[in-house]
Amino acid sequence: MDSRNFIAAFMSAPALVGLLLFVVVPFLFAVALSFTNLRLGSPLPLEWMGFEQYRRIFSDPSFVRALLNNLVFVVVVVPLQTVLALVLALLLNRRLYGITWFRTLFFMPVVFPLSLVAVVWVLIFAPGPNGMMNAFLDLVSLGNWTPRDFLHDPYFALPAIMLTSIWQGTGFQMVILLAGLQAIPAELYEAAAIDGAGRRQQFWHITLPQLRNTLIFVVLVTTILASRLFDQVQIMTQGGPNDASTTVMFETVEAAFARQQVARGAAMTVILFLVVLLITRLQRRVARQEREVT
Amino acid sequence: MTHRSFLPMIYLCLLLFGLLFISPIGFMLAGSLKPDARVLVEAGDWRAFWPAGVTLDNYRDVFARVDFARYLLNSLFINGMIVGAGLLVNSLAGYAFARLLWRGRDVLFGLVLAVMIIPLEAIAVPLFYMVSLVGWRDTYLVQILPFIANAFSVYLFYTHFIGLPRELEEAARIDGAGVLRTYFSIILPNAKSVFATVAILTFLSQWGAFLWPLMVTSSETVRPLPLAIATFHSLPPLQWGDILAFGVMMVLPILVVFLLFQRWFVRGVAHTGIKG
């Protein structure tokens, strides 16, 4: 038994030590730092500040705007992306000629690094009537579109980032939903068809309930990813104009690196963690309720 | 199952969505192949997707203006190390948790599960401070080491190993093989699918890494591609043709990997979805 213990410890040690050193310790460190005033290159002595850092953060209009933007992003992107992914998954969930090609096509943007996606979309959002997005909107509005400088427009900067994110991320959701769809037993549909249920009824009474847990998972993942939004903001708008597209993560990096306020950045990351934790708990609750119902 | 009369409509929908999804990629490819000055001018109509007068000048420019090969090698090296070392380290841990009885196992596994929900973003600032204290900034090491051990990978290996039949190991034990020997000669060859899945997911999530390298590196010699494209994008003079050519070369390696292994990609992603 002792040699067993030794071998097991030996096998799991590298992973455990890595997680301890690079996740657990920094996390505890973040919590500790968030109660201090640590600032790189500052002459002030290190002080314990309690919740002062948090109080300051929540009275900073930029951070409040960032939180709000993250929230708006979730409220808009999560339903839009999930419905779009579901539509695509439903379209792809059949044996038709060429369907694998479409599956590959829709999934392709997922393999594009976000930094590259952001750069390409900066070009797509180019100002003036020659910009691709402007030209496209002009075409579909039959000439009623006034060209805009999307990324420098307080009303369009965040939506532009949203659209970019949806384009890149939908394929991922689609694949997960497709797997969920394929796990639904065909007998359910056959039985429903015999009972005279139409396609619409089958969708509402079989597909959606059967897909519920997968949908919860997809919504959860999208929400968590949305709360971490950074790359696109950094490359496309730098949070501007006037904080119109700033996010919690962007504010964190600004505080910790542009202004050397390490403690403030740490406190912001603790807030981010609490948000993620809250989302995860909420999801567990919903999933558990579902189990009790069925 | 599909009613015949629906077919044309389904194909029409697929085609329409397909066009929306592919057009930014087509735009990038076409733009990278045409003279730089025409990229912006022609972005507003069908010519955006048509490179009349194909030229490789933009590609030549990229190599003349930055050390592209260096960035590519950096990315390949960093990702190769993370994936390779990660497969070994996380699979061993997953195996120990799934198939061995040992003191402290359940407590530690609970810890691994708890760690799974801490995103990199939530620890980036203190982790940055820590690696600065030990003087690790601007190295390959700092871009590799923190990402080898991965709670999610351990969990994926665990769920796979726990489903393997007992008889597999028992035969080896009877023959006198130790735990490690059993692992390498019996378990490993029987777990190709989970190794492929974890490798793909790790590669996919690391290839685009942006935030952490942005924090910890400042010199071009160790920076990976995602940072390079952002820098190149802000490097005057702004030449879109060059930027798009850079983009094409940046995504080509992963696109090739994706097309070769796309069955695995899709299956791997789908599997993790169901587990959630």
mmCIF file with all atom_site columns, C-alpha atoms in Angstrom, chain A residues 1-2 4-5 7-12 14-16 18-27 29-30 33 38 40 84 87-88 91-94 96-100 102-116 119-124 126 129-132 135-136 166-167 170-172 175-176 179-180 189 199 217 228 230-231 234-235 249 252-253 256-257 262 265-266 269-270 272-273 276-277 280 283, chain B residues 1-3 6-7 10-11 13-15 17-22 24-25 27-28 39-41 43-45 48-49 89-90 92-93 95-97 100-103 108 111-112 115 117-130 136 145-146 149-151 154 173 179-180 183 201 204 207-208 210-211 214-215 226-227 229-230 233 240 243-244 247 250-251 254-255 258-259 262 265-266 269-270 272-274 276:
data_model
loop_
_atom_site.group_PDB
_atom_site.id
_atom_site.type_symbol
_atom_site.label_atom_id
_atom_site.label_alt_id
_atom_site.label_comp_id
_atom_site.label_asym_id
_atom_site.label_entity_id
_atom_site.label_seq_id
_atom_site.pdbx_PDB_ins_code
_atom_site.Cartn_x
_atom_site.Cartn_y
_atom_site.Cartn_z
_atom_site.occupancy
_atom_site.B_iso_or_equiv
_atom_site.pdbx_formal_charge
_atom_site.auth_seq_id
_atom_site.auth_comp_id
_atom_site.auth_asym_id
_atom_site.auth_atom_id
_atom_site.pdbx_PDB_model_num
ATOM 1   C CA . MET A 1 1   ? 0.000   0.000  0.000   1.00 0.00 ? 1   MET A CA 1
ATOM 2   C CA . ASP A 1 2   ? 2.822   2.403  0.815   1.00 0.00 ? 2   ASP A CA 1
ATOM 3   C CA . ARG A 1 4   ? 1.128   2.414  -4.159  1.00 0.00 ? 4   ARG A CA 1
ATOM 4   C CA . ASN A 1 5   ? 0.804   5.732  -2.374  1.00 0.00 ? 5   ASN A CA 1
ATOM 5   C CA . ILE A 1 7   ? 3.618   5.833  -7.162  1.00 0.00 ? 7   ILE A CA 1
ATOM 6   C CA . ALA A 1 8   ? 0.282   7.639  -7.215  1.00 0.00 ? 8   ALA A CA 1
ATOM 7   C CA . ALA A 1 9   ? 1.856   10.704 -5.660  1.00 0.00 ? 9   ALA A CA 1
ATOM 8   C CA . PHE A 1 10  ? 4.696   10.495 -8.157  1.00 0.00 ? 10  PHE A CA 1
ATOM 9   C CA . MET A 1 11  ? 2.282   10.305 -11.086 1.00 0.00 ? 11  MET A CA 1
ATOM 10  C CA . SER A 1 12  ? 0.025   13.138 -10.025 1.00 0.00 ? 12  SER A CA 1
ATOM 11  C CA . PRO A 1 14  ? 3.705   17.300 -11.714 1.00 0.00 ? 14  PRO A CA 1
ATOM 12  C CA . ALA A 1 15  ? 0.101   18.292 -12.506 1.00 0.00 ? 15  ALA A CA 1
ATOM 13  C CA . LEU A 1 16  ? -0.753  19.063 -8.880  1.00 0.00 ? 16  LEU A CA 1
ATOM 14  C CA . GLY A 1 18  ? 1.721   23.022 -11.517 1.00 0.00 ? 18  GLY A CA 1
ATOM 15  C CA . LEU A 1 19  ? -1.860  23.808 -10.579 1.00 0.00 ? 19  LEU A CA 1
ATOM 16  C CA . LEU A 1 20  ? -0.796  24.802 -7.085  1.00 0.00 ? 20  LEU A CA 1
ATOM 17  C CA . LEU A 1 21  ? 2.019   27.091 -8.228  1.00 0.00 ? 21  LEU A CA 1
ATOM 18  C CA . PHE A 1 22  ? 0.320   28.671 -11.222 1.00 0.00 ? 22  PHE A CA 1
ATOM 19  C CA . VAL A 1 23  ? -3.341  28.748 -10.278 1.00 0.00 ? 23  VAL A CA 1
ATOM 20  C CA . VAL A 1 24  ? -4.011  28.290 -6.557  1.00 0.00 ? 24  VAL A CA 1
ATOM 21  C CA . VAL A 1 25  ? -1.143  30.385 -5.196  1.00 0.00 ? 25  VAL A CA 1
ATOM 22  C CA . PRO A 1 26  ? -1.665  33.310 -7.632  1.00 0.00 ? 26  PRO A CA 1
ATOM 23  C CA . PHE A 1 27  ? -5.363  33.201 -6.882  1.00 0.00 ? 27  PHE A CA 1
ATOM 24  C CA . PHE A 1 29  ? -2.210  36.073 -3.830  1.00 0.00 ? 29  PHE A CA 1
ATOM 25  C CA . ALA A 1 30  ? -4.782  38.045 -5.864  1.00 0.00 ? 30  ALA A CA 1
ATOM 26  C CA . LEU A 1 33  ? -3.159  41.841 -2.879  1.00 0.00 ? 33  LEU A CA 1
ATOM 27  C CA . LEU A 1 38  ? 0.527   47.847 -3.846  1.00 0.00 ? 38  LEU A CA 1
ATOM 28  C CA . LEU A 1 40  ? 4.776   49.362 -8.754  1.00 0.00 ? 40  LEU A CA 1
ATOM 29  C CA . LEU A 1 84  ? -27.989 31.275 -34.531 1.00 0.00 ? 84  LEU A CA 1
ATOM 30  C CA . VAL A 1 87  ? -30.531 27.226 -36.356 1.00 0.00 ? 87  VAL A CA 1
ATOM 31  C CA . LEU A 1 88  ? -27.277 26.140 -37.986 1.00 0.00 ? 88  LEU A CA 1
ATOM 32  C CA . LEU A 1 91  ? -29.971 22.802 -40.640 1.00 0.00 ? 91  LEU A CA 1
ATOM 33  C CA . LEU A 1 92  ? -26.908 20.567 -40.469 1.00 0.00 ? 92  LEU A CA 1
ATOM 34  C CA . ASN A 1 93  ? -28.542 17.739 -38.551 1.00 0.00 ? 93  ASN A CA 1
ATOM 35  C CA . ARG A 1 94  ? -29.496 15.631 -41.564 1.00 0.00 ? 94  ARG A CA 1
ATOM 36  C CA . LEU A 1 96  ? -27.669 15.496 -47.214 1.00 0.00 ? 96  LEU A CA 1
ATOM 37  C CA . TYR A 1 97  ? -25.143 15.769 -49.962 1.00 0.00 ? 97  TYR A CA 1
ATOM 38  C CA . GLY A 1 98  ? -22.384 18.224 -49.037 1.00 0.00 ? 98  GLY A CA 1
ATOM 39  C CA . ILE A 1 99  ? -23.455 18.624 -45.424 1.00 0.00 ? 99  ILE A CA 1
ATOM 40  C CA . THR A 1 100 ? -19.955 17.860 -44.100 1.00 0.00 ? 100 THR A CA 1
ATOM 41  C CA . PHE A 1 102 ? -21.041 23.167 -44.574 1.00 0.00 ? 102 PHE A CA 1
ATOM 42  C CA . ARG A 1 103 ? -20.210 21.810 -41.142 1.00 0.00 ? 103 ARG A CA 1
ATOM 43  C CA . THR A 1 104 ? -16.510 22.455 -41.777 1.00 0.00 ? 104 THR A CA 1
ATOM 44  C CA . LEU A 1 105 ? -17.295 25.896 -43.165 1.00 0.00 ? 105 LEU A CA 1
ATOM 45  C CA . PHE A 1 106 ? -19.324 27.054 -40.182 1.00 0.00 ? 106 PHE A CA 1
ATOM 46  C CA . PHE A 1 107 ? -16.743 25.748 -37.757 1.00 0.00 ? 107 PHE A CA 1
ATOM 47  C CA . MET A 1 108 ? -13.791 27.330 -39.571 1.00 0.00 ? 108 MET A CA 1
ATOM 48  C CA . PRO A 1 109 ? -13.834 30.764 -37.857 1.00 0.00 ? 109 PRO A CA 1
ATOM 49  C CA . VAL A 1 110 ? -13.340 28.993 -34.509 1.00 0.00 ? 110 VAL A CA 1
ATOM 50  C CA . VAL A 1 111 ? -9.797  28.025 -35.473 1.00 0.00 ? 111 VAL A CA 1
ATOM 51  C CA . PHE A 1 112 ? -8.958  31.651 -36.256 1.00 0.00 ? 112 PHE A CA 1
ATOM 52  C CA . PRO A 1 113 ? -7.071  33.322 -33.400 1.00 0.00 ? 113 PRO A CA 1
ATOM 53  C CA . LEU A 1 114 ? -9.110  36.206 -31.972 1.00 0.00 ? 114 LEU A CA 1
ATOM 54  C CA . SER A 1 115 ? -6.279  38.653 -32.584 1.00 0.00 ? 115 SER A CA 1
ATOM 55  C CA . LEU A 1 116 ? -6.354  37.911 -36.310 1.00 0.00 ? 116 LEU A CA 1
ATOM 56  C CA . VAL A 1 119 ? -7.572  42.828 -37.191 1.00 0.00 ? 119 VAL A CA 1
ATOM 57  C CA . VAL A 1 120 ? -9.537  41.597 -40.214 1.00 0.00 ? 120 VAL A CA 1
ATOM 58  C CA . TRP A 1 121 ? -12.769 43.025 -38.802 1.00 0.00 ? 121 TRP A CA 1
ATOM 59  C CA . VAL A 1 122 ? -11.117 46.396 -38.200 1.00 0.00 ? 122 VAL A CA 1
ATOM 60  C CA . LEU A 1 123 ? -10.765 46.466 -41.981 1.00 0.00 ? 123 LEU A CA 1
ATOM 61  C CA . ILE A 1 124 ? -14.336 45.275 -42.527 1.00 0.00 ? 124 ILE A CA 1
ATOM 62  C CA . ALA A 1 126 ? -13.514 50.678 -42.266 1.00 0.00 ? 126 ALA A CA 1
ATOM 63  C CA . PRO A 1 129 ? -18.931 54.309 -48.249 1.00 0.00 ? 129 PRO A CA 1
ATOM 64  C CA . ASN A 1 130 ? -16.118 52.032 -49.432 1.00 0.00 ? 130 ASN A CA 1
ATOM 65  C CA . GLY A 1 131 ? -15.904 50.171 -46.149 1.00 0.00 ? 131 GLY A CA 1
ATOM 66  C CA . MET A 1 132 ? -17.208 46.627 -46.507 1.00 0.00 ? 132 MET A CA 1
ATOM 67  C CA . ALA A 1 135 ? -21.336 48.987 -48.359 1.00 0.00 ? 135 ALA A CA 1
ATOM 68  C CA . PHE A 1 136 ? -23.148 45.857 -47.195 1.00 0.00 ? 136 PHE A CA 1
ATOM 69  C CA . ILE A 1 166 ? -20.458 36.155 -32.800 1.00 0.00 ? 166 ILE A CA 1
ATOM 70  C CA . TRP A 1 167 ? -18.815 35.449 -36.147 1.00 0.00 ? 167 TRP A CA 1
ATOM 71  C CA . THR A 1 170 ? -20.941 30.561 -33.255 1.00 0.00 ? 170 THR A CA 1
ATOM 72  C CA . GLY A 1 171 ? -19.307 27.521 -34.852 1.00 0.00 ? 171 GLY A CA 1
ATOM 73  C CA . PHE A 1 172 ? -18.182 26.239 -31.460 1.00 0.00 ? 172 PHE A CA 1
ATOM 74  C CA . VAL A 1 175 ? -20.898 21.771 -32.876 1.00 0.00 ? 175 VAL A CA 1
ATOM 75  C CA . ILE A 1 176 ? -21.898 21.213 -29.264 1.00 0.00 ? 176 ILE A CA 1
ATOM 76  C CA . ALA A 1 179 ? -23.785 16.635 -30.809 1.00 0.00 ? 179 ALA A CA 1
ATOM 77  C CA . GLY A 1 180 ? -26.747 17.191 -28.516 1.00 0.00 ? 180 GLY A CA 1
ATOM 78  C CA . TYR A 1 189 ? -39.665 11.478 -33.366 1.00 0.00 ? 189 TYR A CA 1
ATOM 79  C CA . ARG A 1 199 ? -42.567 19.350 -37.451 1.00 0.00 ? 199 ARG A CA 1
ATOM 80  C CA . PHE A 1 217 ? -24.140 24.303 -21.069 1.00 0.00 ? 217 PHE A CA 1
ATOM 81  C CA . ARG A 1 228 ? -13.495 37.533 -20.091 1.00 0.00 ? 228 ARG A CA 1
ATOM 82  C CA . PHE A 1 230 ? -10.408 41.347 -23.920 1.00 0.00 ? 230 PHE A CA 1
ATOM 83  C CA . ASP A 1 231 ? -8.520  40.614 -27.178 1.00 0.00 ? 231 ASP A CA 1
ATOM 84  C CA . GLN A 1 234 ? -7.603  45.771 -27.083 1.00 0.00 ? 234 GLN A CA 1
ATOM 85  C CA . ILE A 1 235 ? -7.098  45.525 -30.839 1.00 0.00 ? 235 ILE A CA 1
ATOM 86  C CA . MET A 1 249 ? -10.774 42.680 -18.323 1.00 0.00 ? 249 MET A CA 1
ATOM 87  C CA . THR A 1 252 ? -7.987  45.378 -15.250 1.00 0.00 ? 252 THR A CA 1
ATOM 88  C CA . VAL A 1 253 ? -5.115  45.351 -17.700 1.00 0.00 ? 253 VAL A CA 1
ATOM 89  C CA . ALA A 1 256 ? -2.344  46.850 -13.580 1.00 0.00 ? 256 ALA A CA 1
ATOM 90  C CA . PHE A 1 257 ? -0.091  47.612 -16.521 1.00 0.00 ? 257 PHE A CA 1
ATOM 91  C CA . VAL A 1 262 ? -1.210  46.079 -9.120  1.00 0.00 ? 262 VAL A CA 1
ATOM 92  C CA . GLY A 1 265 ? -5.919  45.155 -10.896 1.00 0.00 ? 265 GLY A CA 1
ATOM 93  C CA . ALA A 1 266 ? -5.901  42.253 -8.440  1.00 0.00 ? 266 ALA A CA 1
ATOM 94  C CA . THR A 1 269 ? -9.669  40.082 -11.126 1.00 0.00 ? 269 THR A CA 1
ATOM 95  C CA . VAL A 1 270 ? -11.214 38.914 -7.854  1.00 0.00 ? 270 VAL A CA 1
ATOM 96  C CA . LEU A 1 272 ? -14.177 38.773 -12.309 1.00 0.00 ? 272 LEU A CA 1
ATOM 97  C CA . PHE A 1 273 ? -13.694 35.465 -10.521 1.00 0.00 ? 273 PHE A CA 1
ATOM 98  C CA . VAL A 1 276 ? -17.671 33.510 -13.048 1.00 0.00 ? 276 VAL A CA 1
ATOM 99  C CA . LEU A 1 277 ? -18.366 31.648 -9.802  1.00 0.00 ? 277 LEU A CA 1
ATOM 100 C CA . THR A 1 280 ? -21.398 28.541 -12.536 1.00 0.00 ? 280 THR A CA 1
ATOM 101 C CA . GLN A 1 283 ? -26.108 26.993 -13.891 1.00 0.00 ? 283 GLN A CA 1
ATOM 102 C CA . MET B 2 1   ? -36.734 12.348 -42.655 1.00 0.00 ? 1   MET B CA 1
ATOM 103 C CA . THR B 2 2   ? -36.468 15.517 -44.677 1.00 0.00 ? 2   THR B CA 1
ATOM 104 C CA . HIS B 2 3   ? -39.454 16.310 -46.820 1.00 0.00 ? 3   HIS B CA 1
ATOM 105 C CA . PHE B 2 6   ? -37.912 21.519 -48.132 1.00 0.00 ? 6   PHE B CA 1
ATOM 106 C CA . LEU B 2 7   ? -34.626 20.609 -49.784 1.00 0.00 ? 7   LEU B CA 1
ATOM 107 C CA . ILE B 2 10  ? -32.524 24.181 -46.747 1.00 0.00 ? 10  ILE B CA 1
ATOM 108 C CA . TYR B 2 11  ? -29.748 24.464 -49.289 1.00 0.00 ? 11  TYR B CA 1
ATOM 109 C CA . CYS B 2 13  ? -30.373 28.821 -46.079 1.00 0.00 ? 13  CYS B CA 1
ATOM 110 C CA . LEU B 2 14  ? -27.121 26.893 -45.803 1.00 0.00 ? 14  LEU B CA 1
ATOM 111 C CA . LEU B 2 15  ? -25.671 28.757 -48.757 1.00 0.00 ? 15  LEU B CA 1
ATOM 112 C CA . PHE B 2 17  ? -25.244 31.480 -43.954 1.00 0.00 ? 17  PHE B CA 1
ATOM 113 C CA . GLY B 2 18  ? -22.227 29.926 -45.606 1.00 0.00 ? 18  GLY B CA 1
ATOM 114 C CA . LEU B 2 19  ? -21.591 33.103 -47.587 1.00 0.00 ? 19  LEU B CA 1
ATOM 115 C CA . LEU B 2 20  ? -21.835 35.232 -44.449 1.00 0.00 ? 20  LEU B CA 1
ATOM 116 C CA . PHE B 2 21  ? -19.408 32.965 -42.639 1.00 0.00 ? 21  PHE B CA 1
ATOM 117 C CA . ILE B 2 22  ? -16.894 32.631 -45.428 1.00 0.00 ? 22  ILE B CA 1
ATOM 118 C CA . PRO B 2 24  ? -14.442 37.662 -44.151 1.00 0.00 ? 24  PRO B CA 1
ATOM 119 C CA . ILE B 2 25  ? -12.081 34.775 -44.903 1.00 0.00 ? 25  ILE B CA 1
ATOM 120 C CA . PHE B 2 27  ? -11.906 38.961 -48.228 1.00 0.00 ? 27  PHE B CA 1
ATOM 121 C CA . MET B 2 28  ? -8.700  38.292 -46.312 1.00 0.00 ? 28  MET B CA 1
ATOM 122 C CA . VAL B 2 39  ? -7.531  46.589 -50.783 1.00 0.00 ? 39  VAL B CA 1
ATOM 123 C CA . LEU B 2 40  ? -9.392  49.516 -49.204 1.00 0.00 ? 40  LEU B CA 1
ATOM 124 C CA . VAL B 2 41  ? -10.651 50.987 -52.473 1.00 0.00 ? 41  VAL B CA 1
ATOM 125 C CA . ALA B 2 43  ? -13.625 46.685 -50.173 1.00 0.00 ? 43  ALA B CA 1
ATOM 126 C CA . GLY B 2 44  ? -17.096 48.028 -50.946 1.00 0.00 ? 44  GLY B CA 1
ATOM 127 C CA . ASP B 2 45  ? -18.155 45.759 -53.813 1.00 0.00 ? 45  ASP B CA 1
ATOM 128 C CA . ALA B 2 48  ? -13.281 42.739 -52.528 1.00 0.00 ? 48  ALA B CA 1
ATOM 129 C CA . PHE B 2 49  ? -13.361 38.987 -53.084 1.00 0.00 ? 49  PHE B CA 1
ATOM 130 C CA . VAL B 2 89  ? 1.599   15.387 -17.056 1.00 0.00 ? 89  VAL B CA 1
ATOM 131 C CA . ASN B 2 90  ? -2.194  15.613 -17.154 1.00 0.00 ? 90  ASN B CA 1
ATOM 132 C CA . LEU B 2 92  ? -0.592  10.645 -15.575 1.00 0.00 ? 92  LEU B CA 1
ATOM 133 C CA . ALA B 2 93  ? -2.570  12.614 -13.018 1.00 0.00 ? 93  ALA B CA 1
ATOM 134 C CA . TYR B 2 95  ? -4.802  7.998  -14.439 1.00 0.00 ? 95  TYR B CA 1
ATOM 135 C CA . ALA B 2 96  ? -3.743  8.217  -10.806 1.00 0.00 ? 96  ALA B CA 1
ATOM 136 C CA . PHE B 2 97  ? -7.093  9.767  -9.899  1.00 0.00 ? 97  PHE B CA 1
ATOM 137 C CA . LEU B 2 100 ? -5.324  4.052  -8.259  1.00 0.00 ? 100 LEU B CA 1
ATOM 138 C CA . LEU B 2 101 ? -6.344  3.958  -4.622  1.00 0.00 ? 101 LEU B CA 1
ATOM 139 C CA . TRP B 2 102 ? -4.282  6.299  -2.526  1.00 0.00 ? 102 TRP B CA 1
ATOM 140 C CA . ARG B 2 103 ? -4.448  8.486  0.531   1.00 0.00 ? 103 ARG B CA 1
ATOM 141 C CA . LEU B 2 108 ? -7.015  16.445 -4.133  1.00 0.00 ? 108 LEU B CA 1
ATOM 142 C CA . LEU B 2 111 ? -9.327  20.572 -5.530  1.00 0.00 ? 111 LEU B CA 1
ATOM 143 C CA . VAL B 2 112 ? -8.622  19.918 -9.209  1.00 0.00 ? 112 VAL B CA 1
ATOM 144 C CA . VAL B 2 115 ? -9.512  24.950 -9.844  1.00 0.00 ? 115 VAL B CA 1
ATOM 145 C CA . ILE B 2 117 ? -13.462 27.402 -12.858 1.00 0.00 ? 117 ILE B CA 1
ATOM 146 C CA . ILE B 2 118 ? -10.610 29.847 -12.168 1.00 0.00 ? 118 ILE B CA 1
ATOM 147 C CA . PRO B 2 119 ? -9.954  31.525 -15.517 1.00 0.00 ? 119 PRO B CA 1
ATOM 148 C CA . LEU B 2 120 ? -6.463  32.722 -16.445 1.00 0.00 ? 120 LEU B CA 1
ATOM 149 C CA . GLU B 2 121 ? -7.836  36.247 -16.466 1.00 0.00 ? 121 GLU B CA 1
ATOM 150 C CA . ALA B 2 122 ? -8.622  36.028 -12.774 1.00 0.00 ? 122 ALA B CA 1
ATOM 151 C CA . ILE B 2 123 ? -5.023  35.262 -11.818 1.00 0.00 ? 123 ILE B CA 1
ATOM 152 C CA . ALA B 2 124 ? -3.123  37.096 -14.540 1.00 0.00 ? 124 ALA B CA 1
ATOM 153 C CA . VAL B 2 125 ? -2.158  40.117 -12.453 1.00 0.00 ? 125 VAL B CA 1
ATOM 154 C CA . PRO B 2 126 ? -0.696  38.315 -9.410  1.00 0.00 ? 126 PRO B CA 1
ATOM 155 C CA . LEU B 2 127 ? 0.851   35.636 -11.613 1.00 0.00 ? 127 LEU B CA 1
ATOM 156 C CA . PHE B 2 128 ? 2.515   38.388 -13.596 1.00 0.00 ? 128 PHE B CA 1
ATOM 157 C CA . TYR B 2 129 ? 3.777   39.923 -10.379 1.00 0.00 ? 129 TYR B CA 1
ATOM 158 C CA . MET B 2 130 ? 5.136   36.555 -9.236  1.00 0.00 ? 130 MET B CA 1
ATOM 159 C CA . TRP B 2 136 ? 11.107  35.210 -15.705 1.00 0.00 ? 136 TRP B CA 1
ATOM 160 C CA . LEU B 2 145 ? 5.342   26.430 -17.748 1.00 0.00 ? 145 LEU B CA 1
ATOM 161 C CA . PRO B 2 146 ? 2.129   27.922 -16.288 1.00 0.00 ? 146 PRO B CA 1
ATOM 162 C CA . ALA B 2 149 ? -0.745  21.490 -15.849 1.00 0.00 ? 149 ALA B CA 1
ATOM 163 C CA . ASN B 2 150 ? -4.384  21.976 -16.771 1.00 0.00 ? 150 ASN B CA 1
ATOM 164 C CA . ALA B 2 151 ? -7.285  21.019 -14.547 1.00 0.00 ? 151 ALA B CA 1
ATOM 165 C CA . VAL B 2 154 ? -6.838  16.161 -16.039 1.00 0.00 ? 154 VAL B CA 1
ATOM 166 C CA . ARG B 2 173 ? -0.418  -6.988 -13.265 1.00 0.00 ? 173 ARG B CA 1
ATOM 167 C CA . VAL B 2 179 ? 1.886   0.666  -12.362 1.00 0.00 ? 179 VAL B CA 1
ATOM 168 C CA . LEU B 2 180 ? 3.985   2.833  -14.668 1.00 0.00 ? 180 LEU B CA 1
ATOM 169 C CA . TYR B 2 183 ? 0.236   2.701  -17.889 1.00 0.00 ? 183 TYR B CA 1
ATOM 170 C CA . LEU B 2 201 ? -8.400  21.352 -27.483 1.00 0.00 ? 201 LEU B CA 1
ATOM 171 C CA . LEU B 2 204 ? -6.813  25.339 -30.183 1.00 0.00 ? 204 LEU B CA 1
ATOM 172 C CA . TRP B 2 207 ? -2.520  28.990 -30.439 1.00 0.00 ? 207 TRP B CA 1
ATOM 173 C CA . GLY B 2 208 ? -4.439  32.245 -30.125 1.00 0.00 ? 208 GLY B CA 1
ATOM 174 C CA . PHE B 2 210 ? -2.874  36.961 -26.526 1.00 0.00 ? 210 PHE B CA 1
ATOM 175 C CA . LEU B 2 211 ? -3.368  38.426 -23.056 1.00 0.00 ? 211 LEU B CA 1
ATOM 176 C CA . LEU B 2 214 ? 1.144   40.637 -24.071 1.00 0.00 ? 214 LEU B CA 1
ATOM 177 C CA . MET B 2 215 ? 1.762   40.993 -20.350 1.00 0.00 ? 215 MET B CA 1
ATOM 178 C CA . PRO B 2 226 ? -1.072  36.587 -32.116 1.00 0.00 ? 226 PRO B CA 1
ATOM 179 C CA . LEU B 2 227 ? 0.982   39.414 -30.623 1.00 0.00 ? 227 LEU B CA 1
ATOM 180 C CA . ILE B 2 229 ? -0.207  40.467 -35.891 1.00 0.00 ? 229 ILE B CA 1
ATOM 181 C CA . ALA B 2 230 ? -1.424  43.068 -33.408 1.00 0.00 ? 230 ALA B CA 1
ATOM 182 C CA . HIS B 2 233 ? -1.333  46.033 -37.484 1.00 0.00 ? 233 HIS B CA 1
ATOM 183 C CA . TRP B 2 240 ? -3.636  46.381 -45.415 1.00 0.00 ? 240 TRP B CA 1
ATOM 184 C CA . ILE B 2 243 ? -1.489  42.745 -42.829 1.00 0.00 ? 243 ILE B CA 1
ATOM 185 C CA . LEU B 2 244 ? -3.831  40.367 -44.646 1.00 0.00 ? 244 LEU B CA 1
ATOM 186 C CA . GLY B 2 247 ? -2.996  36.889 -41.409 1.00 0.00 ? 247 GLY B CA 1
ATOM 187 C CA . MET B 2 250 ? -0.671  32.948 -39.543 1.00 0.00 ? 250 MET B CA 1
ATOM 188 C CA . VAL B 2 251 ? -3.845  30.921 -39.887 1.00 0.00 ? 251 VAL B CA 1
ATOM 189 C CA . ILE B 2 254 ? -3.756  25.711 -37.939 1.00 0.00 ? 254 ILE B CA 1
ATOM 190 C CA . LEU B 2 255 ? -6.142  25.574 -40.888 1.00 0.00 ? 255 LEU B CA 1
ATOM 191 C CA . PHE B 2 258 ? -7.886  21.578 -38.767 1.00 0.00 ? 258 PHE B CA 1
ATOM 192 C CA . LEU B 2 259 ? -8.734  20.240 -42.228 1.00 0.00 ? 259 LEU B CA 1
ATOM 193 C CA . GLN B 2 262 ? -11.400 17.920 -38.603 1.00 0.00 ? 262 GLN B CA 1
ATOM 194 C CA . PHE B 2 265 ? -11.735 18.530 -33.916 1.00 0.00 ? 265 PHE B CA 1
ATOM 195 C CA . VAL B 2 266 ? -15.470 18.307 -34.180 1.00 0.00 ? 266 VAL B CA 1
ATOM 196 C CA . VAL B 2 269 ? -15.287 19.612 -29.045 1.00 0.00 ? 269 VAL B CA 1
ATOM 197 C CA . ALA B 2 270 ? -18.626 17.832 -29.081 1.00 0.00 ? 270 ALA B CA 1
ATOM 198 C CA . THR B 2 272 ? -16.530 18.026 -23.957 1.00 0.00 ? 272 THR B CA 1
ATOM 199 C CA . GLY B 2 273 ? -19.896 19.627 -24.559 1.00 0.00 ? 273 GLY B CA 1
ATOM 200 C CA . ILE B 2 274 ? -21.827 16.574 -23.526 1.00 0.00 ? 274 ILE B CA 1
ATOM 201 C CA . GLY B 2 276 ? -20.823 19.606 -19.212 1.00 0.00 ? 276 GLY B CA 1
#
